[in-house]
mmCIF file of C-alpha atoms and ligand atoms in Angstrom:
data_model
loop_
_atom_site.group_PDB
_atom_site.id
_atom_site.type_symbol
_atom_site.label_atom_id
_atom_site.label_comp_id
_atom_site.label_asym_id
_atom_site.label_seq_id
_atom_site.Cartn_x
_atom_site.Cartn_y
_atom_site.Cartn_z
ATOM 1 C CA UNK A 1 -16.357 -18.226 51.637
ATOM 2 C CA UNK A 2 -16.105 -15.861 54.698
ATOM 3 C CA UNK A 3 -14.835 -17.778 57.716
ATOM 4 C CA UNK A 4 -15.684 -16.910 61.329
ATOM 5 C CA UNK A 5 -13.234 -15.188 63.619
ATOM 6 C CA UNK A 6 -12.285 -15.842 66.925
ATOM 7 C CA UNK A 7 -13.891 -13.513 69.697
ATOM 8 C CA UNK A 8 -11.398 -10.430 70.248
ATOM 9 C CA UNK A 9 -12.490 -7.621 71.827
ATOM 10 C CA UNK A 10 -13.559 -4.617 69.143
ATOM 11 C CA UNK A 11 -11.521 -1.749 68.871
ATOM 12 C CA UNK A 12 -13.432 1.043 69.981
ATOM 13 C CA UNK A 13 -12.395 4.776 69.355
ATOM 14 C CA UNK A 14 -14.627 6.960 72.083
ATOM 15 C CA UNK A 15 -16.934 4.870 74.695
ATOM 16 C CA UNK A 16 -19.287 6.228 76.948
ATOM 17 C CA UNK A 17 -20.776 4.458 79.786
ATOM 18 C CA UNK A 18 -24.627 4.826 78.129
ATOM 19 C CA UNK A 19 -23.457 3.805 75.280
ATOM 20 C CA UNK A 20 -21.273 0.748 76.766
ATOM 21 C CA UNK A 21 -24.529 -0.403 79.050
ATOM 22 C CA UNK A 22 -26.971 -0.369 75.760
ATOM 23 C CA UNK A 23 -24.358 -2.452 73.921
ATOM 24 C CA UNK A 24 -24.371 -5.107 77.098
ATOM 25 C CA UNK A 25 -27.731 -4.680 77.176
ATOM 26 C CA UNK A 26 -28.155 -5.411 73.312
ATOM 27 C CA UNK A 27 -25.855 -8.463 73.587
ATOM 28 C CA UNK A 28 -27.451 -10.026 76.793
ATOM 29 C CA UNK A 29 -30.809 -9.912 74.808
ATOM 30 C CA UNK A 30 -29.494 -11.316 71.719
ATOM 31 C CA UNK A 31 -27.838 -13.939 73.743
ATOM 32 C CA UNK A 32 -31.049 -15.149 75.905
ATOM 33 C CA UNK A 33 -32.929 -14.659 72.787
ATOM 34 C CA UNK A 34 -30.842 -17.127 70.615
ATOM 35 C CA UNK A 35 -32.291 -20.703 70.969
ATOM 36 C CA UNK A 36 -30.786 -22.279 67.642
ATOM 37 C CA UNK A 37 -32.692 -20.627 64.678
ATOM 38 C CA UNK A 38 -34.691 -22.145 61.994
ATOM 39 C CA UNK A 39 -38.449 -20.570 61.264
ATOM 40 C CA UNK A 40 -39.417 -21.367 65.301
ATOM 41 C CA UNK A 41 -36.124 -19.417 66.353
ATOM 42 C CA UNK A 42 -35.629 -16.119 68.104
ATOM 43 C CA UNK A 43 -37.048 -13.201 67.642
ATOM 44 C CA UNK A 44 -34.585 -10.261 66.723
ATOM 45 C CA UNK A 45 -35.913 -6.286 66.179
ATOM 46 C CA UNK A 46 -32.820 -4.352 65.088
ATOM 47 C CA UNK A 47 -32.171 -0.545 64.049
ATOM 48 C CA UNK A 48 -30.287 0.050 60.079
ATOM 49 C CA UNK A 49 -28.629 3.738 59.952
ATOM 50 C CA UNK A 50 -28.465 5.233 56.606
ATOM 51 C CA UNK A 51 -27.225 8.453 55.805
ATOM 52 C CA UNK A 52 -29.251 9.275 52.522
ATOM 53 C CA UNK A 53 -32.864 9.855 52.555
ATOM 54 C CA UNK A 54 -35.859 8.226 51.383
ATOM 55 C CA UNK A 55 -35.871 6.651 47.820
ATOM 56 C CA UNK A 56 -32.115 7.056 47.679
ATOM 57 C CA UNK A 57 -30.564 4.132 45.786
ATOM 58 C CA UNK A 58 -28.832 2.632 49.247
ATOM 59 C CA UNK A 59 -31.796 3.711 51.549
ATOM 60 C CA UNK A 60 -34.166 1.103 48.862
ATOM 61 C CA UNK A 61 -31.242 -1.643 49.017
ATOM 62 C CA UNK A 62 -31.628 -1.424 52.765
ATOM 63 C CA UNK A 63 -35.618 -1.685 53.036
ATOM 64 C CA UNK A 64 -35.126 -4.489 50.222
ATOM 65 C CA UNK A 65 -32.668 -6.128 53.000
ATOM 66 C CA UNK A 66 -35.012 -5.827 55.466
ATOM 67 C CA UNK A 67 -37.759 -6.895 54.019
ATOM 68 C CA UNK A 68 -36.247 -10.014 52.666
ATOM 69 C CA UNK A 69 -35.433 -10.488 56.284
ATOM 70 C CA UNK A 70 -38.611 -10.429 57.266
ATOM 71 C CA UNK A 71 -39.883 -12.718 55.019
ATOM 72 C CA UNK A 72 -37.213 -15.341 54.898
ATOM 73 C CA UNK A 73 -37.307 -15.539 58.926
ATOM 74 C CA UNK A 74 -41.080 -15.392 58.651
ATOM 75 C CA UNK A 75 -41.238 -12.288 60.244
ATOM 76 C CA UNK A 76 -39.195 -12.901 63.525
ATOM 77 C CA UNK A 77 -36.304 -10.765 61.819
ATOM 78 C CA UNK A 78 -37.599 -7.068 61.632
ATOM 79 C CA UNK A 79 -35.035 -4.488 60.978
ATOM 80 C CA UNK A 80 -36.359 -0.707 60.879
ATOM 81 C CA UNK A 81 -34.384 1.614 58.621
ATOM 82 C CA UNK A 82 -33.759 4.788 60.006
ATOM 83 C CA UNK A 83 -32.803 7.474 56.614
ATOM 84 C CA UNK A 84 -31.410 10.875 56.858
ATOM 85 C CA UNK A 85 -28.724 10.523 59.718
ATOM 86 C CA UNK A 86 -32.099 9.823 62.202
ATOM 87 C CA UNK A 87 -29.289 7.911 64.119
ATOM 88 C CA UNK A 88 -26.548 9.922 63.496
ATOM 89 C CA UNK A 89 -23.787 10.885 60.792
ATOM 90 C CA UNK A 90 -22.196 8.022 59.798
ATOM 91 C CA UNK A 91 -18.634 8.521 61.845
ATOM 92 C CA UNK A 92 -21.267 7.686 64.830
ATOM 93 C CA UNK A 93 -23.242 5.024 63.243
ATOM 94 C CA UNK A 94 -19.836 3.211 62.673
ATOM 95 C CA UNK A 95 -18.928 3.424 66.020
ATOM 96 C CA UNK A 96 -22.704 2.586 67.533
ATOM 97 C CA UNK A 97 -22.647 -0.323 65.429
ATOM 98 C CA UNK A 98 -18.893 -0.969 66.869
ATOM 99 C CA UNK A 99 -20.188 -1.183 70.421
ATOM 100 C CA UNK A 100 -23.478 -3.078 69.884
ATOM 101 C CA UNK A 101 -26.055 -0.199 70.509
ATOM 102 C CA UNK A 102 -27.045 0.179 66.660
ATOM 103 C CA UNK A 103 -27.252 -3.483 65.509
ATOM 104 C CA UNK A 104 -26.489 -2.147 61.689
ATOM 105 C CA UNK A 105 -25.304 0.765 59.377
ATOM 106 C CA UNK A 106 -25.114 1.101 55.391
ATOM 107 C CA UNK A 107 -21.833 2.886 55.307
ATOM 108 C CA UNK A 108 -19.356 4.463 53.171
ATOM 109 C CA UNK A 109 -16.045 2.229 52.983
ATOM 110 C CA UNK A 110 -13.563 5.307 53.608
ATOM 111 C CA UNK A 111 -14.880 6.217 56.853
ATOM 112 C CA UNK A 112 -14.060 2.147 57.884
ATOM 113 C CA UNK A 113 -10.551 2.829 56.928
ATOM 114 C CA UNK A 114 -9.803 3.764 60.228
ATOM 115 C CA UNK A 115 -10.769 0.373 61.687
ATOM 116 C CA UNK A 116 -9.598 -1.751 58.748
ATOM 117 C CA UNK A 117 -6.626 -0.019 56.869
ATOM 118 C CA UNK A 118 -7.806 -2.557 53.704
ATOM 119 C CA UNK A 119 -10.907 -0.509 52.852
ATOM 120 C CA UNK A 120 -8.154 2.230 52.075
ATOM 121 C CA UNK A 121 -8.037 0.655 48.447
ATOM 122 C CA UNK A 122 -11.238 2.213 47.302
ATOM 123 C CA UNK A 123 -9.865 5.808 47.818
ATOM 124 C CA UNK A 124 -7.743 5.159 44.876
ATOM 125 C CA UNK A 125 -8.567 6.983 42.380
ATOM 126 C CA UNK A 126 -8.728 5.730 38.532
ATOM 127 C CA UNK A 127 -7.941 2.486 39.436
ATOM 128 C CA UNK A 128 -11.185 0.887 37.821
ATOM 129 C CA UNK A 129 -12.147 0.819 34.339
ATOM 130 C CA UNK A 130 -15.724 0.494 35.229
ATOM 131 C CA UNK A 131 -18.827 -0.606 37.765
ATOM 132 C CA UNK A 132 -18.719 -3.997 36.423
ATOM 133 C CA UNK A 133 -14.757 -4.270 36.758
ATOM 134 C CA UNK A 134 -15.206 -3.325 40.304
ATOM 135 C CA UNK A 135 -18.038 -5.790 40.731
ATOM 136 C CA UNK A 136 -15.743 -8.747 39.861
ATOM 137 C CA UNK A 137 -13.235 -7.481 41.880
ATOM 138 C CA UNK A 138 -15.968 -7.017 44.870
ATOM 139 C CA UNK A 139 -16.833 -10.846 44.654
ATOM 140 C CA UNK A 140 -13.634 -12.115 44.383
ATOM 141 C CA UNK A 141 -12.868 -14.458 47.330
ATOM 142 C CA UNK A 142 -9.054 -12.849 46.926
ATOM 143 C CA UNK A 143 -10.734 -9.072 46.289
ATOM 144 C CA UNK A 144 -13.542 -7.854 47.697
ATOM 145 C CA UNK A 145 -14.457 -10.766 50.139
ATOM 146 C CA UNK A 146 -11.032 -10.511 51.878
ATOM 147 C CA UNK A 147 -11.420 -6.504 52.503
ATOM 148 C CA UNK A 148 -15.369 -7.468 53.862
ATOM 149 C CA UNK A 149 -13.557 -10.009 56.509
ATOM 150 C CA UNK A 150 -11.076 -7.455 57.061
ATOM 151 C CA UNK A 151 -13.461 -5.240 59.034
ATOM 152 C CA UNK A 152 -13.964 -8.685 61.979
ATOM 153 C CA UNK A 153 -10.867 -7.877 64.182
ATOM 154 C CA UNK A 154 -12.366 -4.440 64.307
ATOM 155 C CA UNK A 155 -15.560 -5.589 65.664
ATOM 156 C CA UNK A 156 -17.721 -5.576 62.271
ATOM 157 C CA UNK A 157 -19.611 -8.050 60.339
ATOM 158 C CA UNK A 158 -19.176 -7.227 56.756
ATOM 159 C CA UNK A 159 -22.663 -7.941 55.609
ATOM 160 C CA UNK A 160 -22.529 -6.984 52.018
ATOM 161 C CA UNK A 161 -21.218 -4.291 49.203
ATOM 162 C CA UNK A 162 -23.939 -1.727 47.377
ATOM 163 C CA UNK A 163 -22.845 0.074 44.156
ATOM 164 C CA UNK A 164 -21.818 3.545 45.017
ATOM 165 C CA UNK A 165 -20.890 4.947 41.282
ATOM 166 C CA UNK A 166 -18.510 6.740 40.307
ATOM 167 C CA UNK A 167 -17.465 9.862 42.391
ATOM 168 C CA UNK A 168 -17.017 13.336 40.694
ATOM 169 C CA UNK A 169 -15.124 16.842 41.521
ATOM 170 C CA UNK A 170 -18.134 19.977 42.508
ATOM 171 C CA UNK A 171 -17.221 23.203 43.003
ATOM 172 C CA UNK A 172 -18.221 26.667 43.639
ATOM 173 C CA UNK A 173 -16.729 29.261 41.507
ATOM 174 C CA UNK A 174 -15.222 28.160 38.763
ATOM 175 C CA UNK A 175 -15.621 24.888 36.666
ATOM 176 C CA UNK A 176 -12.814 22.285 36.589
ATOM 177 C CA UNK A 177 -11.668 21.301 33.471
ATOM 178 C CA UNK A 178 -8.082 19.700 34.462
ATOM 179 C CA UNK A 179 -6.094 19.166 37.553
ATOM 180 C CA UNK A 180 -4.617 22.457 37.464
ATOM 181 C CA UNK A 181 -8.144 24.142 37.759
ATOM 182 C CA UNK A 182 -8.086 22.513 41.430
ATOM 183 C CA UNK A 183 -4.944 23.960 42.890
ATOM 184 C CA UNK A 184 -5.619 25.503 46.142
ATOM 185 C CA UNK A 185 -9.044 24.774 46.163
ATOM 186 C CA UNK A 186 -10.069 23.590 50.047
ATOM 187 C CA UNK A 187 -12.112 20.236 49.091
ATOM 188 C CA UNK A 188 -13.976 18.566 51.459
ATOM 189 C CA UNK A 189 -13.266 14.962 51.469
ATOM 190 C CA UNK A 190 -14.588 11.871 53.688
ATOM 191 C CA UNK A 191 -12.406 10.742 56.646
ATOM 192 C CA UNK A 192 -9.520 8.639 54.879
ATOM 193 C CA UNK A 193 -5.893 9.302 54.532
ATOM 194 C CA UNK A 194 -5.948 7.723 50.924
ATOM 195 C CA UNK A 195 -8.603 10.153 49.839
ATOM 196 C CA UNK A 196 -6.996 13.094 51.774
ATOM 197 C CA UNK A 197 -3.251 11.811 50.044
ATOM 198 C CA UNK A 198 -5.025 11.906 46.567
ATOM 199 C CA UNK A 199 -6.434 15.177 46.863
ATOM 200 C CA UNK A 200 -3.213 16.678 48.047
ATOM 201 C CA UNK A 201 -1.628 15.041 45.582
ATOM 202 C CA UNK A 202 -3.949 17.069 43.229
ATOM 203 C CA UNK A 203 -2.795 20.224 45.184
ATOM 204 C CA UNK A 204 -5.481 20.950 46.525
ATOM 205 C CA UNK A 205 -6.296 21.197 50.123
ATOM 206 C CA UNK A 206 -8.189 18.353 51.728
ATOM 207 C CA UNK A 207 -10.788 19.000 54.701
ATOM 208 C CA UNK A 208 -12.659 16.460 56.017
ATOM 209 C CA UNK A 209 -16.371 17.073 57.663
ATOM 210 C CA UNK A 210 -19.241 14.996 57.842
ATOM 211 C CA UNK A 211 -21.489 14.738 54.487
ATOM 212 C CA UNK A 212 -24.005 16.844 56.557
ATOM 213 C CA UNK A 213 -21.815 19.525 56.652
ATOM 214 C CA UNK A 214 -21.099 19.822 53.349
ATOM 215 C CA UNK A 215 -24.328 21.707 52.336
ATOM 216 C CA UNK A 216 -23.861 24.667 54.638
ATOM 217 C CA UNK A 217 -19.677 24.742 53.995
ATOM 218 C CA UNK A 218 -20.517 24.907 50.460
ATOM 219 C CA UNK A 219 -22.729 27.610 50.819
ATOM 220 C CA UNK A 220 -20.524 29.577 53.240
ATOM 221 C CA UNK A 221 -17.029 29.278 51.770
ATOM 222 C CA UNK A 222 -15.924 27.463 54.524
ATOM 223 C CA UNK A 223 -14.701 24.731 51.342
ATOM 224 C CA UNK A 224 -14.540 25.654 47.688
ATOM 225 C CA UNK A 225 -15.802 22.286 46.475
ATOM 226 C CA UNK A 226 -16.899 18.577 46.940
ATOM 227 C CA UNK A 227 -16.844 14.955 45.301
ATOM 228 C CA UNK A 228 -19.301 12.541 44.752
ATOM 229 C CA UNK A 229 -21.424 10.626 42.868
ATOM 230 C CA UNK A 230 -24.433 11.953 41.235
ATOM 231 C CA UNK A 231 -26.732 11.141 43.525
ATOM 232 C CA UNK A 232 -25.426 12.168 46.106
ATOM 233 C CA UNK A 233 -24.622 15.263 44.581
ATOM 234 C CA UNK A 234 -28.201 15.675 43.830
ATOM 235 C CA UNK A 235 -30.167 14.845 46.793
ATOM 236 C CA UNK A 236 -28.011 16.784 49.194
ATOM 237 C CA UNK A 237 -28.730 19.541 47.174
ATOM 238 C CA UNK A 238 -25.086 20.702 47.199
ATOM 239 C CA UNK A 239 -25.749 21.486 43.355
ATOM 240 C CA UNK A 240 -27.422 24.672 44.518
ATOM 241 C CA UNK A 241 -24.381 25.873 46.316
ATOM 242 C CA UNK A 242 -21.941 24.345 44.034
ATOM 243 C CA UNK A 243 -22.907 24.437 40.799
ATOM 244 C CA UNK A 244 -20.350 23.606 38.496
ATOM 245 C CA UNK A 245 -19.600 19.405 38.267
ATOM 246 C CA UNK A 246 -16.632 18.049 36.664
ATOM 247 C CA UNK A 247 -17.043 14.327 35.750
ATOM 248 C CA UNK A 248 -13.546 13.017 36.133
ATOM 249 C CA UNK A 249 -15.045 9.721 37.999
ATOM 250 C CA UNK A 250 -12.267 9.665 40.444
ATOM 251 C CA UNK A 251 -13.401 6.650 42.438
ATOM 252 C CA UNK A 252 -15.159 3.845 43.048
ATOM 253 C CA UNK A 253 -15.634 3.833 47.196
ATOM 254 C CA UNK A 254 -17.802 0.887 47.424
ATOM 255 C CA UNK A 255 -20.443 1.250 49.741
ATOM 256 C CA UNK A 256 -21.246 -1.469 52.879
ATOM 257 C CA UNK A 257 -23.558 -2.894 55.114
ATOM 258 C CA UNK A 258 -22.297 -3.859 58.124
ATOM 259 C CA UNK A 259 -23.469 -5.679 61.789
ATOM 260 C CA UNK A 260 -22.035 -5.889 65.010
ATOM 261 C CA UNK A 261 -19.965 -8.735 65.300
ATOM 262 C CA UNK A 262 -20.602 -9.817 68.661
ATOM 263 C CA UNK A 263 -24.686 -9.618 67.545
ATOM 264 C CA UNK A 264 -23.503 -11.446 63.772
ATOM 265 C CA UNK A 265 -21.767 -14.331 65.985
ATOM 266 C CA UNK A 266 -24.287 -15.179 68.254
ATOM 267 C CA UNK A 267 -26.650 -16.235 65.764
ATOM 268 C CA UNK A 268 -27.451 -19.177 65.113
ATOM 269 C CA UNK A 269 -26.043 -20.756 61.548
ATOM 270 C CA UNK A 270 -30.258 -20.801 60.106
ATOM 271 C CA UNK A 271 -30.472 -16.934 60.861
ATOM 272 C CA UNK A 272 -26.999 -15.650 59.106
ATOM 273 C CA UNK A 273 -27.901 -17.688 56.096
ATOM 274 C CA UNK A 274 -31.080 -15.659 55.971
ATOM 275 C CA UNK A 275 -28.819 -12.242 56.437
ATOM 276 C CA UNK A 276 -26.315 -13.792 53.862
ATOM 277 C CA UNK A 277 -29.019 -14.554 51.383
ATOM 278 C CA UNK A 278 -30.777 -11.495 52.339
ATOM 279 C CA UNK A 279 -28.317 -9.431 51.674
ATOM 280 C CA UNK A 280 -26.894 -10.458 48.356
ATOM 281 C CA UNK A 281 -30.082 -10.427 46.659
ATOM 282 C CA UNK A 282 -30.889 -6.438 48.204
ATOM 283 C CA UNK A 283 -27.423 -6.045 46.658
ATOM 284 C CA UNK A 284 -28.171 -7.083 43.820
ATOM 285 C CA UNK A 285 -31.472 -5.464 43.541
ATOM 286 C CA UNK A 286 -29.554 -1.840 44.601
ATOM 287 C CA UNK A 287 -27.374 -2.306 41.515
ATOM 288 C CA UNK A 288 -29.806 -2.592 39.746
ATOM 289 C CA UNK A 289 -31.395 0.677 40.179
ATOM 290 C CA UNK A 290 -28.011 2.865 40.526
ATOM 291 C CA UNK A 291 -27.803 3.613 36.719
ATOM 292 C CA UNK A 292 -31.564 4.997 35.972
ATOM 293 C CA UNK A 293 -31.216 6.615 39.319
ATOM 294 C CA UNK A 294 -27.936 8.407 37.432
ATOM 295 C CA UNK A 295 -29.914 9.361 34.237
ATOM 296 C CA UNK A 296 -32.826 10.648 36.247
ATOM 297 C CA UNK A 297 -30.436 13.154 38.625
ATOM 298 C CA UNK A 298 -28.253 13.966 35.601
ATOM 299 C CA UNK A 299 -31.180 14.950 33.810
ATOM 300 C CA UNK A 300 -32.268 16.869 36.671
ATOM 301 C CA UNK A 301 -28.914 18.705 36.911
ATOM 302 C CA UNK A 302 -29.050 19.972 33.710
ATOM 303 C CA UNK A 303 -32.135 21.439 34.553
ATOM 304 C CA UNK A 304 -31.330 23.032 37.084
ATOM 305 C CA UNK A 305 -28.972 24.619 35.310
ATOM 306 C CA UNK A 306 -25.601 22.981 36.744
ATOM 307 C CA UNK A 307 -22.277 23.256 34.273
ATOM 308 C CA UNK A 308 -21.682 19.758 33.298
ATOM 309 C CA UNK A 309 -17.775 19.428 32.354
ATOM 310 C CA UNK A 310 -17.286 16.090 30.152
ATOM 311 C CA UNK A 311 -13.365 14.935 30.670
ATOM 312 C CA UNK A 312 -12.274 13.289 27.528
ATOM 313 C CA UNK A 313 -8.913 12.449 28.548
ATOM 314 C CA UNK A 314 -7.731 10.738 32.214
ATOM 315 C CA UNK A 315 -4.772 10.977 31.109
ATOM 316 C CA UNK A 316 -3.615 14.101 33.148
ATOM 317 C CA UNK A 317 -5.585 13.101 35.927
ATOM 318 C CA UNK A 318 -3.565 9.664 36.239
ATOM 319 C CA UNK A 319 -0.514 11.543 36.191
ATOM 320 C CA UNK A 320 -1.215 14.267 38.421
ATOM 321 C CA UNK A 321 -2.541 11.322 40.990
ATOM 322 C CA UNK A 322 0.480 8.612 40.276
ATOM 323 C CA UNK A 323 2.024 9.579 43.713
ATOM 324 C CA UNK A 324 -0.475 8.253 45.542
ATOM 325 C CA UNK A 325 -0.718 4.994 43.408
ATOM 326 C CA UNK A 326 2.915 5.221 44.671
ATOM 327 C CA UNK A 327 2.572 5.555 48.002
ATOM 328 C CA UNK A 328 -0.288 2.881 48.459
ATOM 329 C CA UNK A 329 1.573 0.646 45.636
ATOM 330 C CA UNK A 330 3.058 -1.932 47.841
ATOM 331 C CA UNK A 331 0.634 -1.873 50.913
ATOM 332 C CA UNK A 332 -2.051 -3.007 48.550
ATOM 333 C CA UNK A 333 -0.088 -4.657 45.766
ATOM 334 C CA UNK A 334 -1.887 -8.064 45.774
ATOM 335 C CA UNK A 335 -5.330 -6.280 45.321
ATOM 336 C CA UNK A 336 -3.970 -4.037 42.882
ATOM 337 C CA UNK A 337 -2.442 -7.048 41.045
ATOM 338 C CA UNK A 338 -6.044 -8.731 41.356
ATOM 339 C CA UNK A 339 -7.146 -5.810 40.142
ATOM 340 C CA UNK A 340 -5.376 -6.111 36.939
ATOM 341 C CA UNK A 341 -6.035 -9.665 36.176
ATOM 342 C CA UNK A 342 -9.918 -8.994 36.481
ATOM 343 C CA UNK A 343 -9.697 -6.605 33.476
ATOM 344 C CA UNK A 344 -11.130 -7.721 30.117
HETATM 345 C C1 LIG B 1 -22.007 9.100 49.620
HETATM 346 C C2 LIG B 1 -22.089 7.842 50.440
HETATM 347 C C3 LIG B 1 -22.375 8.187 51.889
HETATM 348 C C4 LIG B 1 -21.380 9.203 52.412
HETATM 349 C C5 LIG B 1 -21.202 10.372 51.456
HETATM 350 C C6 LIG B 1 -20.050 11.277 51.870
HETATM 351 O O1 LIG B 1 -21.730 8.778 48.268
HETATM 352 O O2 LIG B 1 -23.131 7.021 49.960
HETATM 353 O O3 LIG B 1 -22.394 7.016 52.645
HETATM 354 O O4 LIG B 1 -20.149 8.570 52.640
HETATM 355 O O5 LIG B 1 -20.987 9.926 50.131
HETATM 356 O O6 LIG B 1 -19.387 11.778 51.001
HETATM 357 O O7 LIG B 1 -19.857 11.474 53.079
#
């Protein structure tokens, strides 16, 4: 079980005094509004940012969330889900949610690296032998329980994990069939040193943007290729600009729902039981529909007339990323070693 943490101040990275003044405001409301939970408690209204649109597999698990909120509180939870980066990308939706003014955010983990170096272990690539290994090892109270607590000293409530499949190499000109094919290629990668390591360690070049950049820096050569699951791949519509996807299933970078702490901590015991329950069964519910939502894009792909590479063999891709296994070996040894034991 998670265990509370003491009150530190959060870490913030930029602050402006708007922003600052909504988050006081935010808190002093939660706060007067808090009178002990249970179905006659306070009422809460909160704002979820999502990155993907409508119907995307993350943007259903958070209107399941909410709507389980809604009933389980009886309706004095409401939590309106704002898709397609309404709110902002999600570097800003981390740190609105850091500072109180966005109560919530369904995130990627490797943008969180920067406030909690643990989430670095899911920029590792090949380290999982499947969704299901890396389910065990999310809800393990030594795995994936310990990283979600992690993110507390930064001024995050780790809410829950969603499935975010297995990520894939995209590029422009010329399909990828091994490592080799992607030396020198400018990649665009999501803001974590692991992930920026392992694609140098690839030799390629890593360049991190926002995911709503990636579209136009396809299209203009600004980046040779992308990674990412199909899904993604598909309802960004980077396959247009990109068309040539290489399923080497790199990694697993779990995706999470997170609160602001401050907001998380002053509720009352009742109302995070709802969140907690809330959220695991949304999870679960999210899972659910990640592998049909697979088929259906995949399908799609082909159709649109996107070169499909199968890889056969890891093998060379393990070896041409071993130095970042390397470098990360000892920093996250004890997950990697939990890791292990939850193979079968
Ligand atoms: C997606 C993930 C998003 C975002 C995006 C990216 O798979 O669900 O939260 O992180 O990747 O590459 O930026």
């Amino acid at each position: 079980m998670r265990t509370p943490f003491p009150m530190t101040p959060p870490k913030t990275r930029r602050r402006t005094g708007f922003v600052g003044l909504a988050a006081a405001l935010s808190l002093v409301l939660t706060a007067c509004g808090d009178d002990g939970g249970g179905s006659g408690g306070a009422e809460y209204s909160w704002r979820l940012a999502e990155v993907h649109p409508e119907n995307y597999p993350t943007t259903v698990g958070d209107q399941k969330f909410a709507e389980l909120v809604a009933e389980k509180s009886d309706g004095r939870i409401t939590i309106d889900v704002y898709p397609g980066a309404q709110l902002g990308e999600e570097s800003d939706a981390i740190e609105q949610v850091q500072l109180g003014s966005i109560e919530l955010t369904r995130v990627s983990s490797a943008p969180m690296t920067e406030f909690a170096s643990g989430m670095g272990l899911f920029g590792l690539p090949y380290i999982w032998d499947d969704a299901d290994h890396m389910w065990r090892f999310l809800k393990d109270e030594d795995g994936g329980e310990k990283l979600l607590d992690g993110l507390s000293d930064a001024g995050f409530h780790g809410v829950t994990y969603m499935d975010p499949g297995a990520r894939s190499f995209y590029t422009t000109d010329k399909a990828v069939r091994s490592p080799d094919d992607l030396k020198g290629l400018k990649i665009r990668v999501q803001e974590s040193q692991v992930i920026i390591d392992f694609i140098e360690a690839l030799g390629a070049s890593p360049t991190p943007m926002d995911y709503g950049e990636v579209y136009s820096s396809l299209q203009s050569g600004l980046i040779d290729g992308a990674e990412n699951n199909a899904p993604s791949y598909y309802s960004a519509s980077h396959f247009e600009v990109a068309k040539n996807f290489t399923l080497d299933e790199h990694m697993r970078v779990a995706e999470l729902l997170v609160m602001n702490r401050d907001i998380w901590d002053s509720l009352s015991a009742d109302d995070q039981a709802i969140i907690e329950d809330a959220a695991t069964e949304a999870a679960e519910f999210q899972r659910t529909t990640w592998d049909a939502q697979v088929d259906k894009d995949m399908a799609a792909l082909k159709k649109e007339g996107v070169t499909i590479t199968e890889i056969d063999d890891l093998e060379p891709w393990r070896a041409a990323a071993r130095p970042v296994i390397d470098k990360y070996g000892d920093e996250f040894a004890d997950y990697l070693a939990k890791i292990d034991e939850l193979r079968e």
